[in-house]
Amino acid sequence: MITALKKARKTLAEIRTALAVKRSKPIQDDSLPKTFAEFGQRFLKHRLPDSDSALHRWIDEKVDDLREHRGQKVCVIAPRGSAKTTRGTICHALYAAARQSESFILIISDTAGQAKDLLGNIRYEAEANEDLRKAYPGIAGPGPVWRDTDIQFPNGVMIGALGTGGKIRGRIKQCRPGLIIGDDLQNLDHITSEVKRVRSLKWLTQDVEYAGEPQTNFLLFGTALHRECIVCQLQTQAGWAGLLFRGI
């Protein structure tokens, strides 16, 4: 009886995953932007700075590369005020949702409140950006789920928001995230304590990494607040590609 119940639950989970993937097949339309850079310039120019820095060019290229090459783990150190959050998190998530290249995106930041703010910016564009809504009706919000911690667009793509150290297992009931974006996972309070630094890194390398699957892409952005902060330690961590941008 117990074995049969476990098999039934596993089958139900597989069906849910298949349905989520089916709803999120990448769209094909020759009139729409082919690259992330084109998407940003056409629909999100009001959010993106005019500067053409090495970091911005790298993000533009990496977003497209992540779509084609799965299973990457990339950690980027960049200074504050470099627009890494706007470009690499908010606009990136909108692009992936609009193109339906991901079924489930998870955004993580240092606190639950900060993660909710990032998701709130995404919700705002889906509700108020008329050009974006007309070009991509699949993300014209509100969708069937429209909370400050979780949203699901009309096209089925889901985005969740989580603070560092938060419980992640309950967030992956339907399908595992195909894209996990970490945006400034630590603040000054996190890095002042060795115990908190160790706990945060352990949470990332165990709970967060295990929440994905072999094809999941991880893209982390952060500032070097301490030599033992997460983004600094991941620069040399096995399985991770580390990059450092000293200025914008």
PDB file of C-alpha atoms in Angstrom:
ATOM      1  CA  MET A   1       0.000   0.000   0.000  1.00  0.00           C
ATOM      2  CA  ILE A   2       2.750   2.432   0.968  1.00  0.00           C
ATOM      3  CA  THR A   3       4.779   1.522  -2.127  1.00  0.00           C
ATOM      4  CA  ALA A   4       1.777   2.065  -4.393  1.00  0.00           C
ATOM      5  CA  LEU A   5       1.121   5.446  -2.789  1.00  0.00           C
ATOM      6  CA  LYS A   6       4.735   6.517  -3.332  1.00  0.00           C
ATOM      7  CA  LYS A   7       4.544   5.474  -6.991  1.00  0.00           C
ATOM      8  CA  ALA A   8       1.304   7.412  -7.427  1.00  0.00           C
ATOM      9  CA  ARG A   9       2.863  10.546  -5.925  1.00  0.00           C
ATOM     10  CA  LYS A  10       5.906  10.195  -8.172  1.00  0.00           C
ATOM     11  CA  THR A  11       3.693   9.795 -11.232  1.00  0.00           C
ATOM     12  CA  LEU A  12       1.651  12.858 -10.268  1.00  0.00           C
ATOM     13  CA  ALA A  13       4.837  14.903  -9.839  1.00  0.00           C
ATOM     14  CA  GLU A  14       6.055  13.784 -13.271  1.00  0.00           C
ATOM     15  CA  ILE A  15       2.730  14.745 -14.854  1.00  0.00           C
ATOM     16  CA  ARG A  16       2.877  18.187 -13.240  1.00  0.00           C
ATOM     17  CA  THR A  17       6.401  18.696 -14.505  1.00  0.00           C
ATOM     18  CA  ALA A  18       5.443  17.625 -18.024  1.00  0.00           C
ATOM     19  CA  LEU A  19       2.478  19.995 -18.037  1.00  0.00           C
ATOM     20  CA  ALA A  20       4.631  22.895 -16.842  1.00  0.00           C
ATOM     21  CA  VAL A  21       7.191  22.221 -19.584  1.00  0.00           C
ATOM     22  CA  LYS A  22       4.463  21.866 -22.192  1.00  0.00           C
ATOM     23  CA  ARG A  23       2.987  25.216 -21.221  1.00  0.00           C
ATOM     24  CA  SER A  24       6.396  26.837 -21.500  1.00  0.00           C
ATOM     25  CA  LYS A  25       7.629  25.811 -24.948  1.00  0.00           C
ATOM     26  CA  PRO A  26       9.841  28.604 -26.391  1.00  0.00           C
ATOM     27  CA  ILE A  27       7.889  30.850 -28.730  1.00  0.00           C
ATOM     28  CA  GLN A  28       8.908  31.364 -32.343  1.00  0.00           C
ATOM     29  CA  ASP A  29       8.091  34.729 -33.939  1.00  0.00           C
ATOM     30  CA  ASP A  30      10.374  36.433 -36.455  1.00  0.00           C
ATOM     31  CA  SER A  31       9.019  39.869 -35.513  1.00  0.00           C
ATOM     32  CA  LEU A  32      10.273  39.591 -31.924  1.00  0.00           C
ATOM     33  CA  PRO A  33      13.831  40.279 -30.676  1.00  0.00           C
ATOM     34  CA  LYS A  34      16.275  37.437 -31.241  1.00  0.00           C
ATOM     35  CA  THR A  35      18.686  38.400 -28.454  1.00  0.00           C
ATOM     36  CA  PHE A  36      18.503  39.641 -24.892  1.00  0.00           C
ATOM     37  CA  ALA A  37      20.226  42.907 -25.857  1.00  0.00           C
ATOM     38  CA  GLU A  38      17.579  43.581 -28.524  1.00  0.00           C
ATOM     39  CA  PHE A  39      14.817  42.715 -26.062  1.00  0.00           C
ATOM     40  CA  GLY A  40      16.164  45.156 -23.494  1.00  0.00           C
ATOM     41  CA  GLN A  41      16.556  48.006 -25.952  1.00  0.00           C
ATOM     42  CA  ARG A  42      13.072  47.507 -27.356  1.00  0.00           C
ATOM     43  CA  PHE A  43      11.026  46.918 -24.218  1.00  0.00           C
ATOM     44  CA  LEU A  44      13.087  47.880 -21.152  1.00  0.00           C
ATOM     45  CA  LYS A  45      15.200  50.829 -22.261  1.00  0.00           C
ATOM     46  CA  HIS A  46      13.745  52.905 -19.421  1.00  0.00           C
ATOM     47  CA  ARG A  47      15.408  50.528 -16.946  1.00  0.00           C
ATOM     48  CA  LEU A  48      18.748  49.978 -18.640  1.00  0.00           C
ATOM     49  CA  PRO A  49      21.564  52.547 -18.476  1.00  0.00           C
ATOM     50  CA  ASP A  50      23.075  53.920 -21.673  1.00  0.00           C
ATOM     51  CA  SER A  51      26.613  52.917 -20.682  1.00  0.00           C
ATOM     52  CA  ASP A  52      28.124  50.068 -22.665  1.00  0.00           C
ATOM     53  CA  SER A  53      30.362  48.527 -20.023  1.00  0.00           C
ATOM     54  CA  ALA A  54      32.188  45.216 -20.088  1.00  0.00           C
ATOM     55  CA  LEU A  55      29.796  43.894 -17.410  1.00  0.00           C
ATOM     56  CA  HIS A  56      26.704  44.880 -19.370  1.00  0.00           C
ATOM     57  CA  ARG A  57      28.026  43.344 -22.585  1.00  0.00           C
ATOM     58  CA  TRP A  58      28.907  40.178 -20.697  1.00  0.00           C
ATOM     59  CA  ILE A  59      25.414  39.889 -19.179  1.00  0.00           C
ATOM     60  CA  ASP A  60      23.786  40.449 -22.575  1.00  0.00           C
ATOM     61  CA  GLU A  61      25.828  37.641 -24.108  1.00  0.00           C
ATOM     62  CA  LYS A  62      25.603  35.286 -21.119  1.00  0.00           C
ATOM     63  CA  VAL A  63      21.803  35.431 -20.946  1.00  0.00           C
ATOM     64  CA  ASP A  64      21.609  34.145 -24.522  1.00  0.00           C
ATOM     65  CA  ASP A  65      24.328  31.588 -23.838  1.00  0.00           C
ATOM     66  CA  LEU A  66      22.455  30.202 -20.815  1.00  0.00           C
ATOM     67  CA  ARG A  67      19.449  29.564 -23.003  1.00  0.00           C
ATOM     68  CA  GLU A  68      21.511  27.422 -25.387  1.00  0.00           C
ATOM     69  CA  HIS A  69      23.905  25.733 -22.952  1.00  0.00           C
ATOM     70  CA  ARG A  70      22.291  24.259 -19.877  1.00  0.00           C
ATOM     71  CA  GLY A  71      23.675  23.227 -16.512  1.00  0.00           C
ATOM     72  CA  GLN A  72      25.951  26.230 -15.992  1.00  0.00           C
ATOM     73  CA  LYS A  73      26.961  27.596 -12.584  1.00  0.00           C
ATOM     74  CA  VAL A  74      28.314  31.121 -12.832  1.00  0.00           C
ATOM     75  CA  CYS A  75      29.246  33.518 -10.020  1.00  0.00           C
ATOM     76  CA  VAL A  76      29.934  37.178 -10.799  1.00  0.00           C
ATOM     77  CA  ILE A  77      31.522  39.763  -8.512  1.00  0.00           C
ATOM     78  CA  ALA A  78      30.717  43.340  -9.505  1.00  0.00           C
ATOM     79  CA  PRO A  79      30.630  46.678  -7.664  1.00  0.00           C
ATOM     80  CA  ARG A  80      27.475  48.234  -6.298  1.00  0.00           C
ATOM     81  CA  GLY A  81      25.741  50.592  -8.677  1.00  0.00           C
ATOM     82  CA  SER A  82      26.740  48.582 -11.739  1.00  0.00           C
ATOM     83  CA  ALA A  83      23.122  47.751 -12.708  1.00  0.00           C
ATOM     84  CA  LYS A  84      23.769  44.039 -12.286  1.00  0.00           C
ATOM     85  CA  THR A  85      20.412  43.661 -10.527  1.00  0.00           C
ATOM     86  CA  THR A  86      18.407  45.497 -13.175  1.00  0.00           C
ATOM     87  CA  ARG A  87      20.039  43.789 -16.121  1.00  0.00           C
ATOM     88  CA  GLY A  88      21.005  40.387 -14.735  1.00  0.00           C
ATOM     89  CA  THR A  89      17.976  39.701 -12.558  1.00  0.00           C
ATOM     90  CA  ILE A  90      14.861  41.752 -13.378  1.00  0.00           C
ATOM     91  CA  CYS A  91      15.268  42.083 -17.148  1.00  0.00           C
ATOM     92  CA  HIS A  92      16.766  38.600 -17.451  1.00  0.00           C
ATOM     93  CA  ALA A  93      13.794  36.975 -15.708  1.00  0.00           C
ATOM     94  CA  LEU A  94      11.319  38.932 -17.825  1.00  0.00           C
ATOM     95  CA  TYR A  95      13.117  37.868 -20.993  1.00  0.00           C
ATOM     96  CA  ALA A  96      13.125  34.195 -20.015  1.00  0.00           C
ATOM     97  CA  ALA A  97       9.433  34.349 -19.112  1.00  0.00           C
ATOM     98  CA  ALA A  98       8.483  36.209 -22.286  1.00  0.00           C
ATOM     99  CA  ARG A  99      10.341  33.744 -24.517  1.00  0.00           C
ATOM    100  CA  GLN A 100       9.092  30.815 -22.419  1.00  0.00           C
ATOM    101  CA  SER A 101      12.610  29.434 -22.320  1.00  0.00           C
ATOM    102  CA  GLU A 102      12.098  28.507 -18.635  1.00  0.00           C
ATOM    103  CA  SER A 103       9.180  26.898 -16.815  1.00  0.00           C
ATOM    104  CA  PHE A 104      10.201  27.946 -13.317  1.00  0.00           C
ATOM    105  CA  ILE A 105      12.607  30.711 -12.287  1.00  0.00           C
ATOM    106  CA  LEU A 106      13.748  31.193  -8.705  1.00  0.00           C
ATOM    107  CA  ILE A 107      15.121  34.560  -7.569  1.00  0.00           C
ATOM    108  CA  ILE A 108      17.072  34.688  -4.318  1.00  0.00           C
ATOM    109  CA  SER A 109      18.325  37.742  -2.447  1.00  0.00           C
ATOM    110  CA  ASP A 110      19.763  38.507   0.999  1.00  0.00           C
ATOM    111  CA  THR A 111      16.347  38.938   2.627  1.00  0.00           C
ATOM    112  CA  ALA A 112      12.835  37.816   1.792  1.00  0.00           C
ATOM    113  CA  GLY A 113      11.828  41.469   1.562  1.00  0.00           C
ATOM    114  CA  GLN A 114      14.515  42.255  -1.000  1.00  0.00           C
ATOM    115  CA  ALA A 115      13.557  39.201  -3.060  1.00  0.00           C
ATOM    116  CA  LYS A 116       9.922  40.347  -2.994  1.00  0.00           C
ATOM    117  CA  ASP A 117      11.001  43.793  -4.218  1.00  0.00           C
ATOM    118  CA  LEU A 118      12.775  42.206  -7.199  1.00  0.00           C
ATOM    119  CA  LEU A 119       9.684  40.178  -8.016  1.00  0.00           C
ATOM    120  CA  GLY A 120       7.594  43.313  -7.576  1.00  0.00           C
ATOM    121  CA  ASN A 121       9.589  45.033 -10.321  1.00  0.00           C
ATOM    122  CA  ILE A 122       8.878  42.105 -12.629  1.00  0.00           C
ATOM    123  CA  ARG A 123       5.186  42.210 -11.774  1.00  0.00           C
ATOM    124  CA  TYR A 124       5.084  45.937 -12.486  1.00  0.00           C
ATOM    125  CA  GLU A 125       6.486  45.533 -15.996  1.00  0.00           C
ATOM    126  CA  ALA A 126       4.045  42.697 -16.698  1.00  0.00           C
ATOM    127  CA  GLU A 127       1.154  44.920 -15.597  1.00  0.00           C
ATOM    128  CA  ALA A 128       2.171  48.363 -16.849  1.00  0.00           C
ATOM    129  CA  ASN A 129       4.578  47.986 -19.806  1.00  0.00           C
ATOM    130  CA  GLU A 130       2.088  48.161 -22.676  1.00  0.00           C
ATOM    131  CA  ASP A 131       4.626  47.520 -25.441  1.00  0.00           C
ATOM    132  CA  LEU A 132       5.841  44.424 -23.634  1.00  0.00           C
ATOM    133  CA  ARG A 133       2.303  43.221 -22.948  1.00  0.00           C
ATOM    134  CA  LYS A 134       1.253  43.577 -26.579  1.00  0.00           C
ATOM    135  CA  ALA A 135       4.337  41.811 -27.934  1.00  0.00           C
ATOM    136  CA  TYR A 136       4.196  39.040 -25.337  1.00  0.00           C
ATOM    137  CA  PRO A 137       0.576  38.538 -24.191  1.00  0.00           C
ATOM    138  CA  GLY A 138       1.718  35.379 -22.425  1.00  0.00           C
ATOM    139  CA  ILE A 139       3.279  37.497 -19.659  1.00  0.00           C
ATOM    140  CA  ALA A 140       0.642  40.227 -19.535  1.00  0.00           C
ATOM    141  CA  GLY A 141      -0.233  40.152 -15.867  1.00  0.00           C
ATOM    142  CA  PRO A 142      -1.908  39.537 -13.583  1.00  0.00           C
ATOM    143  CA  GLY A 143      -1.691  35.801 -14.083  1.00  0.00           C
ATOM    144  CA  PRO A 144      -3.441  32.933 -12.268  1.00  0.00           C
ATOM    145  CA  VAL A 145      -0.975  33.288  -9.356  1.00  0.00           C
ATOM    146  CA  TRP A 146       0.044  36.846  -8.509  1.00  0.00           C
ATOM    147  CA  ARG A 147       1.506  37.120  -5.024  1.00  0.00           C
ATOM    148  CA  ASP A 148       4.479  39.026  -3.645  1.00  0.00           C
ATOM    149  CA  THR A 149       6.410  35.734  -3.254  1.00  0.00           C
ATOM    150  CA  ASP A 150       5.193  33.744  -6.266  1.00  0.00           C
ATOM    151  CA  ILE A 151       3.732  34.520  -9.655  1.00  0.00           C
ATOM    152  CA  GLN A 152       2.578  32.476 -12.595  1.00  0.00           C
ATOM    153  CA  PHE A 153       2.108  34.209 -15.928  1.00  0.00           C
ATOM    154  CA  PRO A 154      -0.780  33.374 -18.286  1.00  0.00           C
ATOM    155  CA  ASN A 155       1.710  31.341 -20.377  1.00  0.00           C
ATOM    156  CA  GLY A 156       2.396  29.093 -17.371  1.00  0.00           C
ATOM    157  CA  VAL A 157       5.896  30.332 -16.506  1.00  0.00           C
ATOM    158  CA  MET A 158       6.426  30.610 -12.748  1.00  0.00           C
ATOM    159  CA  ILE A 159       8.777  32.870 -10.772  1.00  0.00           C
ATOM    160  CA  GLY A 160       9.408  32.536  -7.056  1.00  0.00           C
ATOM    161  CA  ALA A 161      11.188  34.890  -4.634  1.00  0.00           C
ATOM    162  CA  LEU A 162      13.206  33.677  -1.657  1.00  0.00           C
ATOM    163  CA  GLY A 163      15.491  35.191   0.962  1.00  0.00           C
ATOM    164  CA  THR A 164      18.879  33.696   1.876  1.00  0.00           C
ATOM    165  CA  GLY A 165      18.406  30.800   4.281  1.00  0.00           C
ATOM    166  CA  GLY A 166      14.737  30.389   3.422  1.00  0.00           C
ATOM    167  CA  LYS A 167      13.040  27.023   3.042  1.00  0.00           C
ATOM    168  CA  ILE A 168      13.323  25.961  -0.554  1.00  0.00           C
ATOM    169  CA  ARG A 169      11.969  22.428  -0.669  1.00  0.00           C
ATOM    170  CA  GLY A 170       8.355  23.498  -0.383  1.00  0.00           C
ATOM    171  CA  ARG A 171       8.765  25.761  -3.409  1.00  0.00           C
ATOM    172  CA  ILE A 172       9.494  22.982  -5.912  1.00  0.00           C
ATOM    173  CA  LYS A 173       6.345  20.865  -5.723  1.00  0.00           C
ATOM    174  CA  GLN A 174       5.386  21.153  -9.403  1.00  0.00           C
ATOM    175  CA  CYS A 175       8.757  21.247 -11.108  1.00  0.00           C
ATOM    176  CA  ARG A 176      12.334  22.105 -10.286  1.00  0.00           C
ATOM    177  CA  PRO A 177      13.623  25.543 -11.328  1.00  0.00           C
ATOM    178  CA  GLY A 178      15.459  25.666 -14.641  1.00  0.00           C
ATOM    179  CA  LEU A 179      16.996  29.036 -13.759  1.00  0.00           C
ATOM    180  CA  ILE A 180      18.128  30.191 -10.319  1.00  0.00           C
ATOM    181  CA  ILE A 181      19.316  33.791 -10.040  1.00  0.00           C
ATOM    182  CA  GLY A 182      21.095  34.911  -6.886  1.00  0.00           C
ATOM    183  CA  ASP A 183      21.228  38.666  -6.386  1.00  0.00           C
ATOM    184  CA  ASP A 184      23.402  39.966  -3.519  1.00  0.00           C
ATOM    185  CA  LEU A 185      22.853  36.897  -1.344  1.00  0.00           C
ATOM    186  CA  GLN A 186      24.515  38.493   1.680  1.00  0.00           C
ATOM    187  CA  ASN A 187      24.439  41.854   3.425  1.00  0.00           C
ATOM    188  CA  LEU A 188      26.659  43.397   6.087  1.00  0.00           C
ATOM    189  CA  ASP A 189      24.799  41.544   8.827  1.00  0.00           C
ATOM    190  CA  HIS A 190      25.511  38.173   7.192  1.00  0.00           C
ATOM    191  CA  ILE A 191      29.240  38.668   6.815  1.00  0.00           C
ATOM    192  CA  THR A 192      30.054  40.032  10.287  1.00  0.00           C
ATOM    193  CA  SER A 193      29.617  36.572  11.820  1.00  0.00           C
ATOM    194  CA  GLU A 194      31.700  33.547  10.838  1.00  0.00           C
ATOM    195  CA  VAL A 195      28.811  31.298  11.841  1.00  0.00           C
ATOM    196  CA  LYS A 196      26.436  33.148   9.505  1.00  0.00           C
ATOM    197  CA  ARG A 197      28.965  33.085   6.648  1.00  0.00           C
ATOM    198  CA  VAL A 198      29.426  29.328   6.981  1.00  0.00           C
ATOM    199  CA  ARG A 199      25.682  28.737   7.342  1.00  0.00           C
ATOM    200  CA  SER A 200      24.860  30.822   4.246  1.00  0.00           C
ATOM    201  CA  LEU A 201      27.412  29.027   2.068  1.00  0.00           C
ATOM    202  CA  LYS A 202      26.235  25.626   3.292  1.00  0.00           C
ATOM    203  CA  TRP A 203      22.630  26.568   2.524  1.00  0.00           C
ATOM    204  CA  LEU A 204      23.582  27.585  -1.008  1.00  0.00           C
ATOM    205  CA  THR A 205      25.736  24.574  -1.850  1.00  0.00           C
ATOM    206  CA  GLN A 206      23.282  22.112  -0.341  1.00  0.00           C
ATOM    207  CA  ASP A 207      19.679  23.313  -0.292  1.00  0.00           C
ATOM    208  CA  VAL A 208      19.812  25.635  -3.314  1.00  0.00           C
ATOM    209  CA  GLU A 209      22.019  23.549  -5.580  1.00  0.00           C
ATOM    210  CA  TYR A 210      20.044  20.402  -4.808  1.00  0.00           C
ATOM    211  CA  ALA A 211      16.820  22.232  -5.659  1.00  0.00           C
ATOM    212  CA  GLY A 212      17.895  22.252  -9.283  1.00  0.00           C
ATOM    213  CA  GLU A 213      18.528  19.433 -11.710  1.00  0.00           C
ATOM    214  CA  PRO A 214      21.405  18.710 -14.137  1.00  0.00           C
ATOM    215  CA  GLN A 215      20.007  21.161 -16.710  1.00  0.00           C
ATOM    216  CA  THR A 216      19.407  23.992 -14.221  1.00  0.00           C
ATOM    217  CA  ASN A 217      21.387  27.186 -14.751  1.00  0.00           C
ATOM    218  CA  PHE A 218      22.694  29.092 -11.723  1.00  0.00           C
ATOM    219  CA  LEU A 219      23.674  32.744 -12.128  1.00  0.00           C
ATOM    220  CA  LEU A 220      24.831  34.595  -9.021  1.00  0.00           C
ATOM    221  CA  PHE A 221      25.687  38.281  -8.694  1.00  0.00           C
ATOM    222  CA  GLY A 222      27.223  39.935  -5.682  1.00  0.00           C
ATOM    223  CA  THR A 223      29.632  42.436  -4.183  1.00  0.00           C
ATOM    224  CA  ALA A 224      32.804  41.330  -2.380  1.00  0.00           C
ATOM    225  CA  LEU A 225      31.769  42.330   1.145  1.00  0.00           C
ATOM    226  CA  HIS A 226      34.259  39.985   2.827  1.00  0.00           C
ATOM    227  CA  ARG A 227      36.953  37.570   1.655  1.00  0.00           C
ATOM    228  CA  GLU A 228      34.788  34.703   2.950  1.00  0.00           C
ATOM    229  CA  CYS A 229      31.485  35.892   1.530  1.00  0.00           C
ATOM    230  CA  ILE A 230      29.612  33.560  -0.810  1.00  0.00           C
ATOM    231  CA  VAL A 231      30.570  35.178  -4.106  1.00  0.00           C
ATOM    232  CA  CYS A 232      34.264  35.235  -3.161  1.00  0.00           C
ATOM    233  CA  GLN A 233      34.325  31.601  -2.086  1.00  0.00           C
ATOM    234  CA  LEU A 234      32.509  30.428  -5.211  1.00  0.00           C
ATOM    235  CA  GLN A 235      35.207  31.977  -7.398  1.00  0.00           C
ATOM    236  CA  THR A 236      37.344  28.906  -6.706  1.00  0.00           C
ATOM    237  CA  GLN A 237      34.616  26.370  -5.911  1.00  0.00           C
ATOM    238  CA  ALA A 238      34.656  23.210  -8.027  1.00  0.00           C
ATOM    239  CA  GLY A 239      31.905  23.236 -10.631  1.00  0.00           C
ATOM    240  CA  TRP A 240      31.514  27.018 -10.610  1.00  0.00           C
ATOM    241  CA  ALA A 241      32.827  29.556 -13.105  1.00  0.00           C
ATOM    242  CA  GLY A 242      33.899  32.754 -11.363  1.00  0.00           C
ATOM    243  CA  LEU A 243      34.220  36.227 -12.853  1.00  0.00           C
ATOM    244  CA  LEU A 244      35.339  39.534 -11.387  1.00  0.00           C
ATOM    245  CA  PHE A 245      34.423  42.980 -12.739  1.00  0.00           C
ATOM    246  CA  ARG A 246      36.265  45.751 -10.913  1.00  0.00           C
ATOM    247  CA  GLY A 247      34.274  48.599 -12.418  1.00  0.00           C
ATOM    248  CA  ILE A 248      31.468  49.389 -14.790  1.00  0.00           C
TER     249      ILE A 248
END
